[in-house]
Amino acid sequence: MSVDAATVKKIARLARIRITDDEVAGYESELNAMLGFVEQLNEVDVDGVEPMTSVTPMVLRRREDVVTDGGYPEKIVANAPLSEDNFFMVPKVVE
Amino acid sequence: MTIIDTRTPHRKSFIAGATGDWEIIIGMEVHAQVTSESKLFSGSSTEFGRPANSNVSFVDAAMPGMLPVINEECVRQAVRTGLGLKAQINKRSIFDRKNYFYPDLPQGYQISQYLDPIVGEGRVLLDMGEETIEIGIERLHLEQDAGKSIHDQHPNMSFVDLNRSGVALMEIVSKPDLRSADEAKAYLSKLRTILRYLGTCDGNMEQGSMRADVNVSVRRPGGAFGTRCEIKNVNSVRFAGQAIEYEARRQIDILEDGGTIDQETRLFDPKLGETRSMRSKEEAHDYRYFPDPDLLPLEFDDAFIAKLAEGLPELPDEKKARFIAEYGVTAYDAMVLTLDRAGADFYEAMAKGRDGKLAANWFINEFSARLNKEGMDVTQSPVSAEQLGGIVDLIGKGDISGKIGKDLFEIVWAEGGDPAEIVEARGMKQVTDLGAIETVVDEIIAANPDQVAKVKDKPSMIGWFVGQVMKASGGKANPQAVNEILKSKLGI
């Protein structure tokens, strides 16, 4: 598996990372080097082996259904560049 | 996914085009908000209509370093729903990140389930007139809701409220088994009924607790499936029907003009009754799902499922079958009676030990109609099940006629009281004393010699006499007895 210049641009766009055309070739070779390294893992036969989700035998922690948090809208919007009445304000997003 | 066609093409659901018949293929993704106190992965409240960002924790706002911890009740609710949909429950499921950027999604991804959902294949039965059809459920998974953007508060800014961010949703995906707008509407209604019976979602579409994405394609009857379009966020049963009919017609027109359908996301505009393309959603479809490293697989055992199954209420299909068997009501009446749980409970309380059919007639034709007129639901009724049952008793015994029963119902509705006592106190009892009726009949005959002469030639005029006798008796004479006595006295 390898990526081409168009794929690099698409991935960058999906991740909202701006890259210039000059940078594309560099990322392309870096990504392909990483993919090549990971590719080696494909040589291992993992038929019938469950994907490992944790290195220690743990179970998913669960919470009771009670309200224990929230109620501090000022803190939530404290770092917002713009806010009004505890709403976040963002450039208009509507069709 | 290989699509298996489970339905036999049926002429009555075909749509006529200029070049022949077409068949609509519909599948639905319904987002149902899980009924819970707190959110799926945080301890903030799910209460509706609170001030902006007041039901938000740092987890919901995706502040750095915050970690999700799953709400056990949301898991139970999803399993209950799965059981209600007669579906396979997966004892091990996995949470994945669905990546996309939008201002109302602070994490930059939605925690959802992709390849390993909590609930697998199930089914929903729909009553379509005489026929019962089975609609397959593909899966149900748990996921987070996003926040809400408001666009009309400012000329060039949108306002974002994260109160809904992180609230648990169940996405219930049907198989593409629906074949008409009517079936799609019936499916949504039935699903809502089931969720409300289970108490796992309030089903309130106006408040957005239940929303549907509708996938529509058309094909030649029985032919290969066509390209589908997805209509997003339809928020009422009626709109779903309108959106499907518009969209099917649009696709047929394009195909008959020799065009092709682009697979795309569309939006239904209720004001115009049209769907239109949502171009911006196109590139967002590359979600790059991967297992959420913050969450271990969700696992539980058979005992966990069994305990939830034990606590399940009787569901609409079972209740309907029982009502038919126990109360002798028709399949249609049983369906109407079981539309909501409170209504079914009310009916049952009034029908117990009485004539079930008569009780059903009264419940549906008088009581429900009156509630609808007042915009009330059954829990707000001023008339109790015992009172309505009392009225049914009086009619059943022949103490009052059906017509007087309606007057009595109005009195009980407005003033309350015990129906039997009211009938006694106000002299509403039906006169079945034949002697008394005969006296009235004799008086009427004596007073109207002209009419008596006419009725000999025209027997249908007896209706006029019945009317007079009923009027003279204040509506209390037993109509059957009146008819018989009149016939014998008039010699017709």
Tab-separated table of N, CA, C and O in Angstrom, chain A residues 10-17 50-80 82-95, chain B residues 36-45 52-54 56-58 61 63 69-73 92 101-103 150-151 154-162 276-280 283 286 288 295-300 304:
chain	number	residue	atom	x	y	z
A	10	LYS	N	-5.619	14.995	-0.235
A	10	LYS	CA	-6.944	14.687	0.292
A	10	LYS	C	-6.897	14.467	1.806
A	10	LYS	O	-7.738	14.976	2.557
A	11	ILE	N	-5.896	13.718	2.258
A	11	ILE	CA	-5.763	13.456	3.692
A	11	ILE	C	-5.569	14.772	4.446
A	11	ILE	O	-6.166	15.012	5.496
A	12	ALA	N	-4.737	15.627	3.893
A	12	ALA	CA	-4.476	16.923	4.532
A	12	ALA	C	-5.757	17.742	4.621
A	12	ALA	O	-6.063	18.340	5.653
A	13	ARG	N	-6.511	17.706	3.544
A	13	ARG	CA	-7.771	18.456	3.508
A	13	ARG	C	-8.752	17.913	4.564
A	13	ARG	O	-9.382	18.669	5.294
A	14	LEU	N	-8.862	16.573	4.639
A	14	LEU	CA	-9.774	15.963	5.613
A	14	LEU	C	-9.358	16.283	7.046
A	14	LEU	O	-10.196	16.420	7.930
A	15	ALA	N	-8.050	16.424	7.264
A	15	ALA	CA	-7.556	16.713	8.612
A	15	ALA	C	-7.475	18.213	8.850
A	15	ALA	O	-7.052	18.647	9.918
A	16	ARG	N	-7.899	18.994	7.871
A	16	ARG	CA	-7.846	20.463	7.945
A	16	ARG	C	-6.428	20.944	8.247
A	16	ARG	O	-6.204	21.808	9.088
A	17	ILE	N	-5.448	20.329	7.552
A	17	ILE	CA	-4.060	20.786	7.670
A	17	ILE	C	-3.678	21.390	6.319
A	17	ILE	O	-3.795	20.728	5.284
A	50	GLU	N	-7.500	-12.632	18.164
A	50	GLU	CA	-8.350	-11.467	18.453
A	50	GLU	C	-7.493	-10.208	18.499
A	50	GLU	O	-6.404	-10.231	19.083
A	51	PRO	N	-7.967	-9.105	17.945
A	51	PRO	CA	-7.196	-7.864	18.088
A	51	PRO	C	-7.040	-7.522	19.568
A	51	PRO	O	-7.988	-7.671	20.346
A	52	MET	N	-5.867	-7.099	19.975
A	52	MET	CA	-5.646	-6.773	21.382
A	52	MET	C	-6.138	-5.352	21.652
A	52	MET	O	-5.813	-4.431	20.916
A	53	THR	N	-6.957	-5.219	22.688
A	53	THR	CA	-7.475	-3.892	22.984
A	53	THR	C	-6.869	-3.313	24.250
A	53	THR	O	-6.990	-2.140	24.519
A	54	SER	N	-6.233	-4.164	25.045
A	54	SER	CA	-5.636	-3.675	26.277
A	54	SER	C	-4.525	-4.628	26.679
A	54	SER	O	-4.650	-5.839	26.517
A	55	VAL	N	-3.456	-4.076	27.221
A	55	VAL	CA	-2.345	-4.949	27.609
A	55	VAL	C	-2.574	-5.554	28.985
A	55	VAL	O	-1.915	-6.509	29.369
A	56	THR	N	-3.507	-4.997	29.745
A	56	THR	CA	-3.832	-5.598	31.047
A	56	THR	C	-5.273	-6.080	30.990
A	56	THR	O	-6.086	-5.536	30.237
A	57	PRO	N	-5.615	-7.101	31.775
A	57	PRO	CA	-6.995	-7.593	31.724
A	57	PRO	C	-7.943	-6.616	32.417
A	57	PRO	O	-8.147	-6.674	33.617
A	58	MET	N	-8.469	-5.671	31.634
A	58	MET	CA	-9.360	-4.653	32.180
A	58	MET	C	-10.720	-4.752	31.515
A	58	MET	O	-10.824	-5.215	30.405
A	59	VAL	N	-11.743	-4.324	32.224
A	59	VAL	CA	-13.051	-4.195	31.577
A	59	VAL	C	-13.409	-2.717	31.499
A	59	VAL	O	-12.887	-1.903	32.259
A	60	LEU	N	-14.293	-2.401	30.571
A	60	LEU	CA	-14.714	-1.016	30.370
A	60	LEU	C	-15.381	-0.489	31.645
A	60	LEU	O	-16.338	-1.079	32.136
A	61	ARG	N	-14.864	0.596	32.166
A	61	ARG	CA	-15.470	1.222	33.347
A	61	ARG	C	-16.825	1.811	32.970
A	61	ARG	O	-16.985	2.371	31.899
A	62	ARG	N	-17.808	1.702	33.873
A	62	ARG	CA	-19.130	2.257	33.585
A	62	ARG	C	-19.546	3.244	34.669
A	62	ARG	O	-19.084	3.175	35.806
A	63	ARG	N	-20.437	4.125	34.291
A	63	ARG	CA	-20.939	5.160	35.176
A	63	ARG	C	-22.396	4.905	35.501
A	63	ARG	O	-23.133	4.389	34.679
A	64	GLU	N	-22.843	5.322	36.685
A	64	GLU	CA	-24.275	5.326	37.006
A	64	GLU	C	-24.946	6.441	36.230
A	64	GLU	O	-24.311	7.454	35.931
A	65	ASP	N	-26.234	6.298	35.983
A	65	ASP	CA	-26.953	7.338	35.250
A	65	ASP	C	-27.430	8.441	36.194
A	65	ASP	O	-28.610	8.535	36.508
A	66	VAL	N	-26.512	9.257	36.648
A	66	VAL	CA	-26.887	10.401	37.493
A	66	VAL	C	-26.169	11.657	36.994
A	66	VAL	O	-25.101	11.573	36.395
A	67	VAL	N	-26.808	12.795	37.225
A	67	VAL	CA	-26.214	14.059	36.791
A	67	VAL	C	-25.186	14.487	37.837
A	67	VAL	O	-25.524	14.716	38.996
A	68	THR	N	-23.932	14.547	37.402
A	68	THR	CA	-22.849	14.887	38.335
A	68	THR	C	-22.003	16.038	37.817
A	68	THR	O	-21.032	16.435	38.449
A	69	ASP	N	-22.353	16.536	36.629
A	69	ASP	CA	-21.443	17.492	35.990
A	69	ASP	C	-22.258	18.517	35.202
A	69	ASP	O	-23.462	18.368	35.014
A	70	GLY	N	-21.587	19.537	34.693
A	70	GLY	CA	-22.251	20.588	33.929
A	70	GLY	C	-22.669	21.727	34.828
A	70	GLY	O	-22.301	21.770	36.019
A	71	GLY	N	-23.432	22.660	34.258
A	71	GLY	CA	-23.904	23.792	35.050
A	71	GLY	C	-22.899	24.921	35.178
A	71	GLY	O	-23.019	25.741	36.080
A	72	TYR	N	-21.896	24.950	34.280
A	72	TYR	CA	-20.930	26.059	34.334
A	72	TYR	C	-20.663	26.606	32.922
A	72	TYR	O	-19.546	26.525	32.408
A	73	PRO	N	-21.731	27.154	32.296
A	73	PRO	CA	-21.590	27.619	30.913
A	73	PRO	C	-20.485	28.673	30.733
A	73	PRO	O	-19.816	28.677	29.685
A	74	GLU	N	-20.242	29.508	31.759
A	74	GLU	CA	-19.207	30.547	31.610
A	74	GLU	C	-17.843	29.898	31.432
A	74	GLU	O	-17.013	30.384	30.654
A	75	LYS	N	-17.612	28.811	32.176
A	75	LYS	CA	-16.323	28.136	32.045
A	75	LYS	C	-16.191	27.474	30.674
A	75	LYS	O	-15.116	27.409	30.099
A	76	ILE	N	-17.319	26.954	30.176
A	76	ILE	CA	-17.280	26.254	28.890
A	76	ILE	C	-16.865	27.210	27.770
A	76	ILE	O	-16.069	26.859	26.902
A	77	VAL	N	-17.396	28.431	27.809
A	77	VAL	CA	-17.094	29.358	26.709
A	77	VAL	C	-15.923	30.303	27.052
A	77	VAL	O	-15.604	31.198	26.274
A	78	ALA	N	-15.295	30.055	28.204
A	78	ALA	CA	-14.247	30.980	28.664
A	78	ALA	C	-13.142	31.200	27.636
A	78	ALA	O	-12.639	32.312	27.490
A	79	ASN	N	-12.775	30.136	26.922
A	79	ASN	CA	-11.672	30.267	25.961
A	79	ASN	C	-12.137	30.572	24.541
A	79	ASN	O	-11.323	30.630	23.631
A	80	ALA	N	-13.425	30.739	24.367
A	80	ALA	CA	-13.930	30.974	23.004
A	80	ALA	C	-13.482	32.348	22.522
A	80	ALA	O	-13.568	33.319	23.275
A	82	LEU	N	-14.969	34.245	20.573
A	82	LEU	CA	-16.155	35.097	20.620
A	82	LEU	C	-17.300	34.328	21.249
A	82	LEU	O	-17.505	33.144	20.945
A	83	SER	N	-18.049	34.985	22.131
A	83	SER	CA	-19.245	34.333	22.659
A	83	SER	C	-20.274	35.390	23.037
A	83	SER	O	-19.948	36.565	23.238
A	84	GLU	N	-21.511	34.969	23.101
A	84	GLU	CA	-22.592	35.863	23.498
A	84	GLU	C	-23.647	35.022	24.206
A	84	GLU	O	-24.014	33.946	23.716
A	85	ASP	N	-24.133	35.488	25.347
A	85	ASP	CA	-25.115	34.739	26.130
A	85	ASP	C	-24.696	33.286	26.331
A	85	ASP	O	-25.531	32.368	26.291
A	86	ASN	N	-23.416	33.063	26.508
A	86	ASN	CA	-22.852	31.726	26.692
A	86	ASN	C	-22.989	30.808	25.479
A	86	ASN	O	-22.837	29.593	25.594
A	87	PHE	N	-23.267	31.389	24.330
A	87	PHE	CA	-23.160	30.629	23.076
A	87	PHE	C	-21.744	30.825	22.535
A	87	PHE	O	-21.172	31.912	22.685
A	88	PHE	N	-21.210	29.791	21.881
A	88	PHE	CA	-20.010	30.000	21.071
A	88	PHE	C	-20.438	30.741	19.817
A	88	PHE	O	-21.515	30.473	19.279
A	89	MET	N	-19.604	31.675	19.342
A	89	MET	CA	-19.903	32.317	18.061
A	89	MET	C	-18.846	31.884	17.057
A	89	MET	O	-17.644	31.974	17.335
A	90	VAL	N	-19.310	31.403	15.922
A	90	VAL	CA	-18.377	30.936	14.883
A	90	VAL	C	-18.799	31.539	13.555
A	90	VAL	O	-19.955	31.946	13.400
A	91	PRO	N	-17.863	31.625	12.601
A	91	PRO	CA	-18.258	32.135	11.269
A	91	PRO	C	-19.456	31.347	10.757
A	91	PRO	O	-19.555	30.136	10.974
A	92	LYS	N	-20.341	32.023	10.107
A	92	LYS	CA	-21.617	31.417	9.718
A	92	LYS	C	-21.433	30.119	8.943
A	92	LYS	O	-20.704	30.069	7.959
A	93	VAL	N	-22.098	29.064	9.436
A	93	VAL	CA	-22.058	27.771	8.745
A	93	VAL	C	-23.494	27.372	8.426
A	93	VAL	O	-24.188	26.811	9.248
A	94	VAL	N	-23.945	27.693	7.252
A	94	VAL	CA	-25.307	27.311	6.892
A	94	VAL	C	-25.405	27.273	5.377
A	94	VAL	O	-24.682	27.970	4.677
A	95	GLU	N	-26.311	26.393	4.902
A	95	GLU	CA	-26.521	26.338	3.447
A	95	GLU	C	-27.750	27.136	3.084
A	95	GLU	O	-28.772	26.971	3.687
B	36	SER	N	-32.437	8.999	29.236
B	36	SER	CA	-31.519	8.841	30.369
B	36	SER	C	-31.393	10.184	31.065
B	36	SER	O	-31.713	11.213	30.491
B	37	GLU	N	-30.924	10.159	32.297
B	37	GLU	CA	-30.733	11.404	33.051
B	37	GLU	C	-29.508	12.155	32.547
B	37	GLU	O	-29.510	13.365	32.426
B	38	SER	N	-28.435	11.386	32.318
B	38	SER	CA	-27.172	12.017	31.949
B	38	SER	C	-26.691	11.486	30.602
B	38	SER	O	-27.264	10.562	30.040
B	39	LYS	N	-25.610	12.093	30.105
B	39	LYS	CA	-25.164	11.816	28.740
B	39	LYS	C	-24.454	10.467	28.592
B	39	LYS	O	-24.197	9.781	29.589
B	40	LEU	N	-24.147	10.107	27.356
B	40	LEU	CA	-23.576	8.782	27.072
B	40	LEU	C	-22.216	8.584	27.736
B	40	LEU	O	-21.924	7.511	28.249
B	41	PHE	N	-21.374	9.626	27.711
B	41	PHE	CA	-20.025	9.465	28.266
B	41	PHE	C	-19.668	10.515	29.315
B	41	PHE	O	-18.503	10.674	29.638
B	42	SER	N	-20.660	11.267	29.794
B	42	SER	CA	-20.346	12.257	30.830
B	42	SER	C	-21.516	12.377	31.799
B	42	SER	O	-22.591	11.861	31.548
B	43	GLY	N	-21.292	13.102	32.880
B	43	GLY	CA	-22.315	13.219	33.921
B	43	GLY	C	-23.172	14.455	33.782
B	43	GLY	O	-23.845	14.842	34.733
B	44	SER	N	-23.188	15.097	32.609
B	44	SER	CA	-24.052	16.275	32.500
B	44	SER	C	-25.453	15.886	32.055
B	44	SER	O	-25.673	14.844	31.439
B	45	SER	N	-26.386	16.770	32.378
B	45	SER	CA	-27.804	16.472	32.210
B	45	SER	C	-28.240	16.460	30.741
B	45	SER	O	-27.695	17.175	29.910
B	52	ALA	N	-28.188	28.051	27.045
B	52	ALA	CA	-27.058	27.605	26.227
B	52	ALA	C	-25.871	27.149	27.072
B	52	ALA	O	-25.482	27.815	28.032
B	53	ASN	N	-25.332	26.020	26.717
B	53	ASN	CA	-24.107	25.453	27.293
B	53	ASN	C	-24.162	25.215	28.802
B	53	ASN	O	-23.120	25.092	29.443
B	54	SER	N	-25.372	25.127	29.359
B	54	SER	CA	-25.435	24.857	30.797
B	54	SER	C	-25.468	23.363	31.093
B	54	SER	O	-25.174	22.948	32.208
B	56	VAL	N	-23.399	21.207	29.891
B	56	VAL	CA	-22.157	20.816	29.226
B	56	VAL	C	-21.055	20.655	30.252
B	56	VAL	O	-20.866	21.516	31.117
B	57	SER	N	-20.357	19.514	30.165
B	57	SER	CA	-19.181	19.301	31.012
B	57	SER	C	-17.947	19.478	30.147
B	57	SER	O	-18.053	19.616	28.928
B	58	PHE	N	-16.783	19.437	30.753
B	58	PHE	CA	-15.548	19.573	29.965
B	58	PHE	C	-15.369	18.391	29.011
B	58	PHE	O	-14.720	18.515	27.981
B	61	ALA	N	-17.424	19.251	25.957
B	61	ALA	CA	-16.819	20.350	25.209
B	61	ALA	C	-15.464	19.941	24.641
B	61	ALA	O	-14.771	20.752	24.034
B	63	MET	N	-12.568	19.268	26.042
B	63	MET	CA	-11.377	19.933	26.559
B	63	MET	C	-10.246	18.904	26.622
B	63	MET	O	-10.491	17.715	26.849
B	69	VAL	N	-16.492	8.137	30.006
B	69	VAL	CA	-16.843	6.953	30.810
B	69	VAL	C	-18.304	6.636	30.506
B	69	VAL	O	-19.172	7.493	30.649
B	70	ILE	N	-18.558	5.394	30.084
B	70	ILE	CA	-19.890	5.097	29.542
B	70	ILE	C	-20.969	5.019	30.626
B	70	ILE	O	-20.732	4.535	31.736
B	71	ASN	N	-22.133	5.521	30.269
B	71	ASN	CA	-23.319	5.513	31.135
B	71	ASN	C	-24.007	4.144	31.009
B	71	ASN	O	-24.483	3.770	29.933
B	72	GLU	N	-24.050	3.426	32.116
B	72	GLU	CA	-24.553	2.052	32.093
B	72	GLU	C	-26.020	1.979	31.672
B	72	GLU	O	-26.441	1.042	30.998
B	73	GLU	N	-26.801	2.994	32.073
B	73	GLU	CA	-28.217	2.982	31.727
B	73	GLU	C	-28.409	3.090	30.212
B	73	GLU	O	-29.327	2.474	29.656
B	92	ARG	N	-20.475	-8.308	22.839
B	92	ARG	CA	-19.228	-7.549	22.749
B	92	ARG	C	-19.386	-6.568	21.579
B	92	ARG	O	-19.675	-6.969	20.457
B	101	PHE	N	-15.248	17.376	10.598
B	101	PHE	CA	-15.183	18.683	11.258
B	101	PHE	C	-16.478	19.442	11.083
B	101	PHE	O	-16.995	19.568	9.971
B	102	TYR	N	-16.998	19.929	12.171
B	102	TYR	CA	-18.166	20.792	12.118
B	102	TYR	C	-18.192	21.563	13.439
B	102	TYR	O	-17.797	21.019	14.477
B	103	PRO	N	-18.633	22.814	13.429
B	103	PRO	CA	-18.545	23.606	14.656
B	103	PRO	C	-19.331	23.031	15.841
B	103	PRO	O	-18.988	23.308	16.985
B	150	ILE	N	-27.239	27.672	15.658
B	150	ILE	CA	-28.361	28.571	15.378
B	150	ILE	C	-27.844	29.655	14.437
B	150	ILE	O	-26.799	30.271	14.689
B	151	HIS	N	-28.557	29.853	13.353
B	151	HIS	CA	-28.018	30.717	12.300
B	151	HIS	C	-28.708	32.061	12.175
B	151	HIS	O	-28.299	32.894	11.383
B	154	HIS	N	-27.499	36.370	14.111
B	154	HIS	CA	-26.442	37.296	13.742
B	154	HIS	C	-26.249	37.239	12.230
B	154	HIS	O	-26.373	36.162	11.651
B	155	PRO	N	-25.931	38.404	11.585
B	155	PRO	CA	-25.827	38.393	10.125
B	155	PRO	C	-24.726	37.475	9.577
B	155	PRO	O	-24.926	36.831	8.552
B	156	ASN	N	-23.561	37.412	10.229
B	156	ASN	CA	-22.513	36.580	9.634
B	156	ASN	C	-21.831	35.641	10.627
B	156	ASN	O	-20.736	35.160	10.394
B	157	MET	N	-22.502	35.399	11.752
B	157	MET	CA	-21.971	34.418	12.705
B	157	MET	C	-23.060	33.386	13.027
B	157	MET	O	-24.244	33.698	12.997
B	158	SER	N	-22.616	32.158	13.326
B	158	SER	CA	-23.543	31.136	13.837
B	158	SER	C	-23.299	30.979	15.331
B	158	SER	O	-22.162	31.112	15.799
B	159	PHE	N	-24.360	30.679	16.071
B	159	PHE	CA	-24.250	30.460	17.508
B	159	PHE	C	-24.268	28.958	17.763
B	159	PHE	O	-25.078	28.237	17.179
B	160	VAL	N	-23.380	28.504	18.631
B	160	VAL	CA	-23.305	27.071	18.911
B	160	VAL	C	-23.612	26.798	20.381
B	160	VAL	O	-23.024	27.412	21.270
B	161	ASP	N	-24.536	25.867	20.585
B	161	ASP	CA	-24.936	25.436	21.924
B	161	ASP	C	-24.625	23.939	22.014
B	161	ASP	O	-25.110	23.151	21.206
B	162	LEU	N	-23.826	23.565	22.995
B	162	LEU	CA	-23.411	22.159	23.098
B	162	LEU	C	-24.264	21.335	24.069
B	162	LEU	O	-23.883	20.239	24.444
B	276	ARG	N	-33.578	19.008	-1.778
B	276	ARG	CA	-32.519	19.638	-2.575
B	276	ARG	C	-31.156	19.133	-2.119
B	276	ARG	O	-30.993	18.657	-0.994
B	277	SER	N	-30.207	19.267	-3.020
B	277	SER	CA	-28.880	18.706	-2.775
B	277	SER	C	-28.146	19.467	-1.673
B	277	SER	O	-28.259	20.679	-1.566
B	278	MET	N	-27.406	18.727	-0.828
B	278	MET	CA	-26.555	19.364	0.188
B	278	MET	C	-25.125	19.120	-0.240
B	278	MET	O	-24.501	18.168	0.198
B	279	ARG	N	-24.617	19.972	-1.113
B	279	ARG	CA	-23.301	19.718	-1.702
B	279	ARG	C	-22.206	19.584	-0.653
B	279	ARG	O	-21.297	18.778	-0.788
B	280	SER	N	-22.297	20.401	0.404
B	280	SER	CA	-21.191	20.451	1.357
B	280	SER	C	-20.955	19.117	2.053
B	280	SER	O	-19.892	18.853	2.578
B	283	GLU	N	-17.938	15.789	0.449
B	283	GLU	CA	-16.576	15.382	0.755
B	283	GLU	C	-16.435	14.899	2.199
B	283	GLU	O	-15.439	14.296	2.557
B	286	ASP	N	-15.850	10.785	3.916
B	286	ASP	CA	-14.700	9.944	4.231
B	286	ASP	C	-14.434	10.060	5.721
B	286	ASP	O	-13.719	10.949	6.175
B	288	ARG	N	-13.073	7.940	7.991
B	288	ARG	CA	-11.856	7.344	8.574
B	288	ARG	C	-12.120	6.777	9.979
B	288	ARG	O	-11.497	7.175	10.948
B	295	LEU	N	-11.659	3.977	24.813
B	295	LEU	CA	-12.713	3.087	25.301
B	295	LEU	C	-12.400	1.631	24.982
B	295	LEU	O	-12.101	1.286	23.843
B	296	LEU	N	-12.515	0.801	25.994
B	296	LEU	CA	-12.369	-0.638	25.785
B	296	LEU	C	-13.647	-1.166	25.134
B	296	LEU	O	-14.679	-0.492	25.146
B	297	PRO	N	-13.592	-2.386	24.598
B	297	PRO	CA	-14.831	-2.965	24.065
B	297	PRO	C	-15.898	-3.038	25.165
B	297	PRO	O	-15.579	-3.220	26.332
B	298	LEU	N	-17.142	-2.873	24.745
B	298	LEU	CA	-18.267	-2.953	25.678
B	298	LEU	C	-18.704	-4.413	25.754
B	298	LEU	O	-19.108	-4.994	24.751
B	299	GLU	N	-18.595	-4.984	26.955
B	299	GLU	CA	-18.909	-6.413	27.089
B	299	GLU	C	-19.880	-6.652	28.236
B	299	GLU	O	-19.804	-5.985	29.265
B	300	PHE	N	-20.792	-7.577	28.036
B	300	PHE	CA	-21.664	-8.022	29.130
B	300	PHE	C	-22.037	-9.469	28.878
B	300	PHE	O	-21.732	-10.015	27.805
B	304	PHE	N	-26.905	-10.431	32.157
B	304	PHE	CA	-27.220	-9.006	32.006
B	304	PHE	C	-28.398	-8.833	31.044
B	304	PHE	O	-29.357	-8.098	31.323
